[in-house]
Amino acid sequence: MDAKTDELRAAHDVLAAFYVEYLDGALEKDPIDRAVLDLFSELTIAADLGREVGDVGCGTGRLAPYLAARGLSPHGTDLSPEMVRVARRDHPGFSFDEADLRDLPFADASLAGVVCWFSLLFLAPDARPVAFAELARVVKPGGYLVAAYKIGDGELRRAGRTVGLGVEFDAYRLSPEEMRDRFAEAGFGMVFWAGRPAEVDDGPPLGYLLVRRR
């Protein structure tokens, strides 16, 4: 494991307990997030390719019950062992495994869909082609992928400092154009995209993207 990946993993081990509290009830309070996940769920089921979906970068596993309630069978993966431990503790009825986004524990074309909910913002430029290709590898032709991300100029930022837990790590806010291009190059076609303005003065606007595997 390279130094930057190790730093990211260690930082999120520390952040796991914080995120459990910080994100508690967040999805229930956010109709836009729910609407995008609902669209993904409905299209995935309608495609009739199965119900198995990957929640890649699942963090504390908070999306698993929501996806399951919409008829899907989610399997979460996360780089952080502590995130995976917390997800298994808090959501014992679901599967969670430790994995790098660039080396997912799924067979080729084995998933009806993938969720990447704010999990692509840690990819350095040289890691992006491999990561997006890996996402394409595991999705069945005709399957869907949905991503939520922070919109920006693609420049490196050091994140984590404001939490006050003594951690920091690299993060990137990508443009909608780069997100669309990366997925197109990996073999996905665009289905839907949307954005929302920043909710706080120093926060970024947020983007949503739904693509289909060709």
PDB file of C-alpha atoms in Angstrom:
ATOM      1  CA  MET A   1       0.000   0.000   0.000  1.00  0.00           C
ATOM      2  CA  ASP A   2       1.392   3.398  -0.979  1.00  0.00           C
ATOM      3  CA  ALA A   3       1.841   6.151   1.597  1.00  0.00           C
ATOM      4  CA  LYS A   4      -1.142   8.257   0.497  1.00  0.00           C
ATOM      5  CA  THR A   5      -3.498   5.273   0.574  1.00  0.00           C
ATOM      6  CA  ASP A   6      -2.192   4.298   3.985  1.00  0.00           C
ATOM      7  CA  GLU A   7      -2.742   7.871   5.220  1.00  0.00           C
ATOM      8  CA  LEU A   8      -6.314   7.863   3.893  1.00  0.00           C
ATOM      9  CA  ARG A   9      -7.054   4.498   5.450  1.00  0.00           C
ATOM     10  CA  ALA A  10      -5.629   5.454   8.850  1.00  0.00           C
ATOM     11  CA  ALA A  11      -7.495   8.771   8.860  1.00  0.00           C
ATOM     12  CA  HIS A  12     -10.829   7.108   8.180  1.00  0.00           C
ATOM     13  CA  ASP A  13     -10.180   4.567  10.898  1.00  0.00           C
ATOM     14  CA  VAL A  14     -10.048   7.557  13.252  1.00  0.00           C
ATOM     15  CA  LEU A  15     -13.079   9.223  11.629  1.00  0.00           C
ATOM     16  CA  ALA A  16     -15.406   6.215  11.795  1.00  0.00           C
ATOM     17  CA  ALA A  17     -16.955   7.032  15.170  1.00  0.00           C
ATOM     18  CA  PHE A  18     -17.272  10.711  14.210  1.00  0.00           C
ATOM     19  CA  TYR A  19     -19.147   9.857  11.006  1.00  0.00           C
ATOM     20  CA  VAL A  20     -21.592   7.608  12.844  1.00  0.00           C
ATOM     21  CA  GLU A  21     -22.700  10.618  14.880  1.00  0.00           C
ATOM     22  CA  TYR A  22     -22.251  13.301  12.212  1.00  0.00           C
ATOM     23  CA  LEU A  23     -24.263  11.469   9.542  1.00  0.00           C
ATOM     24  CA  ASP A  24     -26.936  10.102  11.851  1.00  0.00           C
ATOM     25  CA  GLY A  25     -30.289  10.851  10.212  1.00  0.00           C
ATOM     26  CA  ALA A  26     -28.674  12.746   7.316  1.00  0.00           C
ATOM     27  CA  LEU A  27     -30.334  10.697   4.580  1.00  0.00           C
ATOM     28  CA  GLU A  28     -33.742  10.972   6.206  1.00  0.00           C
ATOM     29  CA  LYS A  29     -33.392  14.748   6.219  1.00  0.00           C
ATOM     30  CA  ASP A  30     -32.256  15.023   2.585  1.00  0.00           C
ATOM     31  CA  PRO A  31     -34.987  14.511  -0.030  1.00  0.00           C
ATOM     32  CA  ILE A  32     -32.573  15.189  -2.908  1.00  0.00           C
ATOM     33  CA  ASP A  33     -30.196  12.397  -1.902  1.00  0.00           C
ATOM     34  CA  ARG A  34     -33.145  10.061  -1.436  1.00  0.00           C
ATOM     35  CA  ALA A  35     -34.610  10.996  -4.816  1.00  0.00           C
ATOM     36  CA  VAL A  36     -31.355  10.205  -6.630  1.00  0.00           C
ATOM     37  CA  LEU A  37     -30.961   6.892  -4.814  1.00  0.00           C
ATOM     38  CA  ASP A  38     -34.602   6.084  -5.552  1.00  0.00           C
ATOM     39  CA  LEU A  39     -34.049   6.724  -9.263  1.00  0.00           C
ATOM     40  CA  PHE A  40     -31.010   4.442  -9.259  1.00  0.00           C
ATOM     41  CA  SER A  41     -32.925   1.739  -7.405  1.00  0.00           C
ATOM     42  CA  GLU A  42     -35.944   1.886  -9.707  1.00  0.00           C
ATOM     43  CA  LEU A  43     -33.847   1.760 -12.870  1.00  0.00           C
ATOM     44  CA  THR A  44     -31.682  -1.065 -11.532  1.00  0.00           C
ATOM     45  CA  ILE A  45     -34.701  -3.198 -10.702  1.00  0.00           C
ATOM     46  CA  ALA A  46     -36.357  -2.390 -14.047  1.00  0.00           C
ATOM     47  CA  ALA A  47     -33.227  -3.513 -15.921  1.00  0.00           C
ATOM     48  CA  ASP A  48     -33.885  -7.035 -14.593  1.00  0.00           C
ATOM     49  CA  LEU A  49     -30.203  -7.891 -14.159  1.00  0.00           C
ATOM     50  CA  GLY A  50     -30.535  -8.989 -10.550  1.00  0.00           C
ATOM     51  CA  ARG A  51     -30.640  -7.108  -7.266  1.00  0.00           C
ATOM     52  CA  GLU A  52     -26.965  -7.315  -6.199  1.00  0.00           C
ATOM     53  CA  VAL A  53     -25.340  -3.883  -5.993  1.00  0.00           C
ATOM     54  CA  GLY A  54     -22.020  -2.685  -4.639  1.00  0.00           C
ATOM     55  CA  ASP A  55     -21.861   0.212  -2.182  1.00  0.00           C
ATOM     56  CA  VAL A  56     -18.285   1.207  -2.942  1.00  0.00           C
ATOM     57  CA  GLY A  57     -16.745   3.383  -0.250  1.00  0.00           C
ATOM     58  CA  CYS A  58     -19.647   2.504   2.033  1.00  0.00           C
ATOM     59  CA  GLY A  59     -18.195   4.129   5.136  1.00  0.00           C
ATOM     60  CA  THR A  60     -20.387   3.355   8.145  1.00  0.00           C
ATOM     61  CA  GLY A  61     -22.819   1.381   5.986  1.00  0.00           C
ATOM     62  CA  ARG A  62     -25.621   3.898   6.394  1.00  0.00           C
ATOM     63  CA  LEU A  63     -26.982   3.442   2.846  1.00  0.00           C
ATOM     64  CA  ALA A  64     -27.441  -0.327   3.118  1.00  0.00           C
ATOM     65  CA  PRO A  65     -30.843  -0.333   4.884  1.00  0.00           C
ATOM     66  CA  TYR A  66     -32.176   2.321   2.521  1.00  0.00           C
ATOM     67  CA  LEU A  67     -31.111   0.436  -0.603  1.00  0.00           C
ATOM     68  CA  ALA A  68     -32.478  -2.822   0.792  1.00  0.00           C
ATOM     69  CA  ALA A  69     -35.819  -1.179   1.535  1.00  0.00           C
ATOM     70  CA  ARG A  70     -36.035  -0.346  -2.165  1.00  0.00           C
ATOM     71  CA  GLY A  71     -35.574  -3.950  -3.207  1.00  0.00           C
ATOM     72  CA  LEU A  72     -31.819  -4.103  -3.718  1.00  0.00           C
ATOM     73  CA  SER A  73     -29.230  -6.373  -2.116  1.00  0.00           C
ATOM     74  CA  PRO A  74     -26.255  -4.130  -1.223  1.00  0.00           C
ATOM     75  CA  HIS A  75     -22.722  -5.323  -0.508  1.00  0.00           C
ATOM     76  CA  GLY A  76     -20.530  -2.617   0.997  1.00  0.00           C
ATOM     77  CA  THR A  77     -16.784  -2.161   0.614  1.00  0.00           C
ATOM     78  CA  ASP A  78     -14.490   0.365   2.242  1.00  0.00           C
ATOM     79  CA  LEU A  79     -10.763   0.987   2.471  1.00  0.00           C
ATOM     80  CA  SER A  80     -10.930   1.523   6.239  1.00  0.00           C
ATOM     81  CA  PRO A  81     -11.046  -1.563   8.484  1.00  0.00           C
ATOM     82  CA  GLU A  82     -12.660   0.484  11.230  1.00  0.00           C
ATOM     83  CA  MET A  83     -15.389   1.728   8.909  1.00  0.00           C
ATOM     84  CA  VAL A  84     -16.094  -1.879   7.962  1.00  0.00           C
ATOM     85  CA  ARG A  85     -16.151  -2.922  11.618  1.00  0.00           C
ATOM     86  CA  VAL A  86     -18.614  -0.155  12.464  1.00  0.00           C
ATOM     87  CA  ALA A  87     -20.794  -0.985   9.443  1.00  0.00           C
ATOM     88  CA  ARG A  88     -20.954  -4.648  10.474  1.00  0.00           C
ATOM     89  CA  ARG A  89     -21.766  -3.682  14.060  1.00  0.00           C
ATOM     90  CA  ASP A  90     -24.511  -1.206  13.188  1.00  0.00           C
ATOM     91  CA  HIS A  91     -25.987  -3.097  10.215  1.00  0.00           C
ATOM     92  CA  PRO A  92     -25.477  -6.806  10.988  1.00  0.00           C
ATOM     93  CA  GLY A  93     -27.891  -8.002   8.326  1.00  0.00           C
ATOM     94  CA  PHE A  94     -25.655  -6.837   5.472  1.00  0.00           C
ATOM     95  CA  SER A  95     -22.290  -7.756   3.944  1.00  0.00           C
ATOM     96  CA  PHE A  96     -19.312  -5.414   4.277  1.00  0.00           C
ATOM     97  CA  ASP A  97     -15.705  -6.050   3.279  1.00  0.00           C
ATOM     98  CA  GLU A  98     -12.446  -4.140   3.335  1.00  0.00           C
ATOM     99  CA  ALA A  99     -11.293  -3.284  -0.200  1.00  0.00           C
ATOM    100  CA  ASP A 100      -9.511  -0.687  -2.275  1.00  0.00           C
ATOM    101  CA  LEU A 101     -11.645   0.957  -4.964  1.00  0.00           C
ATOM    102  CA  ARG A 102      -8.957   0.010  -7.469  1.00  0.00           C
ATOM    103  CA  ASP A 103      -9.211  -3.705  -6.594  1.00  0.00           C
ATOM    104  CA  LEU A 104     -12.802  -4.608  -5.796  1.00  0.00           C
ATOM    105  CA  PRO A 105     -13.785  -8.062  -4.461  1.00  0.00           C
ATOM    106  CA  PHE A 106     -16.416  -8.659  -7.133  1.00  0.00           C
ATOM    107  CA  ALA A 107     -16.255 -10.902 -10.197  1.00  0.00           C
ATOM    108  CA  ASP A 108     -16.381  -9.463 -13.693  1.00  0.00           C
ATOM    109  CA  ALA A 109     -19.868  -8.253 -14.683  1.00  0.00           C
ATOM    110  CA  SER A 110     -21.328  -9.592 -11.435  1.00  0.00           C
ATOM    111  CA  LEU A 111     -23.293  -6.580 -10.172  1.00  0.00           C
ATOM    112  CA  ALA A 112     -26.560  -5.085 -11.344  1.00  0.00           C
ATOM    113  CA  GLY A 113     -25.330  -1.709 -10.154  1.00  0.00           C
ATOM    114  CA  VAL A 114     -22.886   0.272  -8.043  1.00  0.00           C
ATOM    115  CA  VAL A 115     -23.278   3.199  -5.656  1.00  0.00           C
ATOM    116  CA  CYS A 116     -20.332   5.598  -5.183  1.00  0.00           C
ATOM    117  CA  TRP A 117     -21.649   8.058  -2.611  1.00  0.00           C
ATOM    118  CA  PHE A 118     -18.941  10.673  -2.098  1.00  0.00           C
ATOM    119  CA  SER A 119     -16.292   7.954  -2.421  1.00  0.00           C
ATOM    120  CA  LEU A 120     -14.532   9.106  -5.614  1.00  0.00           C
ATOM    121  CA  LEU A 121     -13.154  12.346  -4.191  1.00  0.00           C
ATOM    122  CA  PHE A 122     -10.031  10.668  -2.806  1.00  0.00           C
ATOM    123  CA  LEU A 123      -8.673   9.537  -6.180  1.00  0.00           C
ATOM    124  CA  ALA A 124      -5.446  11.188  -7.293  1.00  0.00           C
ATOM    125  CA  PRO A 125      -5.245  11.901 -11.033  1.00  0.00           C
ATOM    126  CA  ASP A 126      -3.046   8.886 -11.753  1.00  0.00           C
ATOM    127  CA  ALA A 127      -5.428   6.573  -9.871  1.00  0.00           C
ATOM    128  CA  ARG A 128      -8.582   7.620 -11.701  1.00  0.00           C
ATOM    129  CA  PRO A 129      -8.244   5.581 -14.934  1.00  0.00           C
ATOM    130  CA  VAL A 130      -7.675   2.382 -12.947  1.00  0.00           C
ATOM    131  CA  ALA A 131     -10.507   3.102 -10.504  1.00  0.00           C
ATOM    132  CA  PHE A 132     -13.100   3.974 -13.137  1.00  0.00           C
ATOM    133  CA  ALA A 133     -12.095   0.927 -15.193  1.00  0.00           C
ATOM    134  CA  GLU A 134     -12.491  -1.241 -12.095  1.00  0.00           C
ATOM    135  CA  LEU A 135     -15.998   0.080 -11.553  1.00  0.00           C
ATOM    136  CA  ALA A 136     -16.829  -0.740 -15.168  1.00  0.00           C
ATOM    137  CA  ARG A 137     -15.379  -4.232 -14.778  1.00  0.00           C
ATOM    138  CA  VAL A 138     -17.786  -5.287 -12.040  1.00  0.00           C
ATOM    139  CA  VAL A 139     -21.037  -3.894 -13.514  1.00  0.00           C
ATOM    140  CA  LYS A 140     -23.066  -6.017 -15.901  1.00  0.00           C
ATOM    141  CA  PRO A 141     -23.745  -4.550 -19.354  1.00  0.00           C
ATOM    142  CA  GLY A 142     -26.944  -2.576 -18.972  1.00  0.00           C
ATOM    143  CA  GLY A 143     -26.368  -2.072 -15.247  1.00  0.00           C
ATOM    144  CA  TYR A 144     -26.343   1.311 -13.547  1.00  0.00           C
ATOM    145  CA  LEU A 145     -23.919   3.301 -11.420  1.00  0.00           C
ATOM    146  CA  VAL A 146     -24.835   6.328  -9.342  1.00  0.00           C
ATOM    147  CA  ALA A 147     -22.319   8.764  -7.878  1.00  0.00           C
ATOM    148  CA  ALA A 148     -22.548  11.751  -5.562  1.00  0.00           C
ATOM    149  CA  TYR A 149     -19.529  14.038  -5.428  1.00  0.00           C
ATOM    150  CA  LYS A 150     -18.247  17.463  -4.476  1.00  0.00           C
ATOM    151  CA  ILE A 151     -17.857  19.815  -7.429  1.00  0.00           C
ATOM    152  CA  GLY A 152     -14.654  21.782  -7.904  1.00  0.00           C
ATOM    153  CA  ASP A 153     -11.634  22.476 -10.041  1.00  0.00           C
ATOM    154  CA  GLY A 154      -9.876  19.149  -9.537  1.00  0.00           C
ATOM    155  CA  GLU A 155      -7.075  20.661  -7.490  1.00  0.00           C
ATOM    156  CA  LEU A 156      -5.592  18.828  -4.523  1.00  0.00           C
ATOM    157  CA  ARG A 157      -6.953  19.815  -1.143  1.00  0.00           C
ATOM    158  CA  ARG A 158      -5.948  18.613   2.287  1.00  0.00           C
ATOM    159  CA  ALA A 159      -9.102  17.456   4.051  1.00  0.00           C
ATOM    160  CA  GLY A 160      -9.935  16.343   7.569  1.00  0.00           C
ATOM    161  CA  ARG A 161      -8.303  19.134   9.532  1.00  0.00           C
ATOM    162  CA  THR A 162     -11.545  20.898  10.494  1.00  0.00           C
ATOM    163  CA  VAL A 163     -12.851  17.854  12.356  1.00  0.00           C
ATOM    164  CA  GLY A 164     -10.270  18.366  15.092  1.00  0.00           C
ATOM    165  CA  LEU A 165      -9.206  14.737  15.418  1.00  0.00           C
ATOM    166  CA  GLY A 166      -5.632  15.220  14.233  1.00  0.00           C
ATOM    167  CA  VAL A 167      -6.081  13.648  10.807  1.00  0.00           C
ATOM    168  CA  GLU A 168      -5.701  14.912   7.271  1.00  0.00           C
ATOM    169  CA  PHE A 169      -5.637  13.387   3.812  1.00  0.00           C
ATOM    170  CA  ASP A 170      -5.760  14.266   0.116  1.00  0.00           C
ATOM    171  CA  ALA A 171      -9.107  15.032  -1.522  1.00  0.00           C
ATOM    172  CA  TYR A 172     -10.189  16.327  -4.918  1.00  0.00           C
ATOM    173  CA  ARG A 173     -13.369  18.112  -5.982  1.00  0.00           C
ATOM    174  CA  LEU A 174     -13.908  17.134  -9.596  1.00  0.00           C
ATOM    175  CA  SER A 175     -15.791  19.024 -12.277  1.00  0.00           C
ATOM    176  CA  PRO A 176     -18.968  17.562 -13.799  1.00  0.00           C
ATOM    177  CA  GLU A 177     -17.150  17.502 -17.146  1.00  0.00           C
ATOM    178  CA  GLU A 178     -14.337  15.334 -15.799  1.00  0.00           C
ATOM    179  CA  MET A 179     -16.780  12.986 -14.091  1.00  0.00           C
ATOM    180  CA  ARG A 180     -18.742  12.542 -17.309  1.00  0.00           C
ATOM    181  CA  ASP A 181     -15.589  12.045 -19.362  1.00  0.00           C
ATOM    182  CA  ARG A 182     -14.097   9.518 -16.934  1.00  0.00           C
ATOM    183  CA  PHE A 183     -17.219   7.398 -16.957  1.00  0.00           C
ATOM    184  CA  ALA A 184     -17.551   7.638 -20.737  1.00  0.00           C
ATOM    185  CA  GLU A 185     -13.954   6.494 -21.212  1.00  0.00           C
ATOM    186  CA  ALA A 186     -14.593   3.557 -18.866  1.00  0.00           C
ATOM    187  CA  GLY A 187     -17.591   2.376 -20.905  1.00  0.00           C
ATOM    188  CA  PHE A 188     -20.618   4.045 -19.339  1.00  0.00           C
ATOM    189  CA  GLY A 189     -23.284   6.123 -21.045  1.00  0.00           C
ATOM    190  CA  MET A 190     -24.850   9.153 -19.391  1.00  0.00           C
ATOM    191  CA  VAL A 191     -28.409   8.806 -18.095  1.00  0.00           C
ATOM    192  CA  PHE A 192     -28.873  11.699 -15.659  1.00  0.00           C
ATOM    193  CA  TRP A 193     -26.861  14.407 -13.984  1.00  0.00           C
ATOM    194  CA  ALA A 194     -27.742  17.180 -11.554  1.00  0.00           C
ATOM    195  CA  GLY A 195     -26.182  19.645  -9.162  1.00  0.00           C
ATOM    196  CA  ARG A 196     -27.075  21.627  -6.101  1.00  0.00           C
ATOM    197  CA  PRO A 197     -25.559  24.833  -4.742  1.00  0.00           C
ATOM    198  CA  ALA A 198     -23.393  24.978  -1.661  1.00  0.00           C
ATOM    199  CA  GLU A 199     -25.443  25.037   1.526  1.00  0.00           C
ATOM    200  CA  VAL A 200     -22.819  26.914   3.514  1.00  0.00           C
ATOM    201  CA  ASP A 201     -20.547  29.766   2.455  1.00  0.00           C
ATOM    202  CA  ASP A 202     -17.335  27.740   2.516  1.00  0.00           C
ATOM    203  CA  GLY A 203     -18.800  24.466   1.250  1.00  0.00           C
ATOM    204  CA  PRO A 204     -18.686  23.133  -2.306  1.00  0.00           C
ATOM    205  CA  PRO A 205     -21.633  22.600  -4.631  1.00  0.00           C
ATOM    206  CA  LEU A 206     -22.626  18.953  -4.948  1.00  0.00           C
ATOM    207  CA  GLY A 207     -23.094  16.846  -8.053  1.00  0.00           C
ATOM    208  CA  TYR A 208     -25.028  13.680  -8.888  1.00  0.00           C
ATOM    209  CA  LEU A 209     -24.436  11.429 -11.834  1.00  0.00           C
ATOM    210  CA  LEU A 210     -26.239   8.305 -13.056  1.00  0.00           C
ATOM    211  CA  VAL A 211     -24.646   6.267 -15.826  1.00  0.00           C
ATOM    212  CA  ARG A 212     -25.338   2.938 -17.539  1.00  0.00           C
ATOM    213  CA  ARG A 213     -22.794   0.296 -18.514  1.00  0.00           C
ATOM    214  CA  ARG A 214     -22.586  -0.175 -22.267  1.00  0.00           C
TER     215      ARG A 214
END
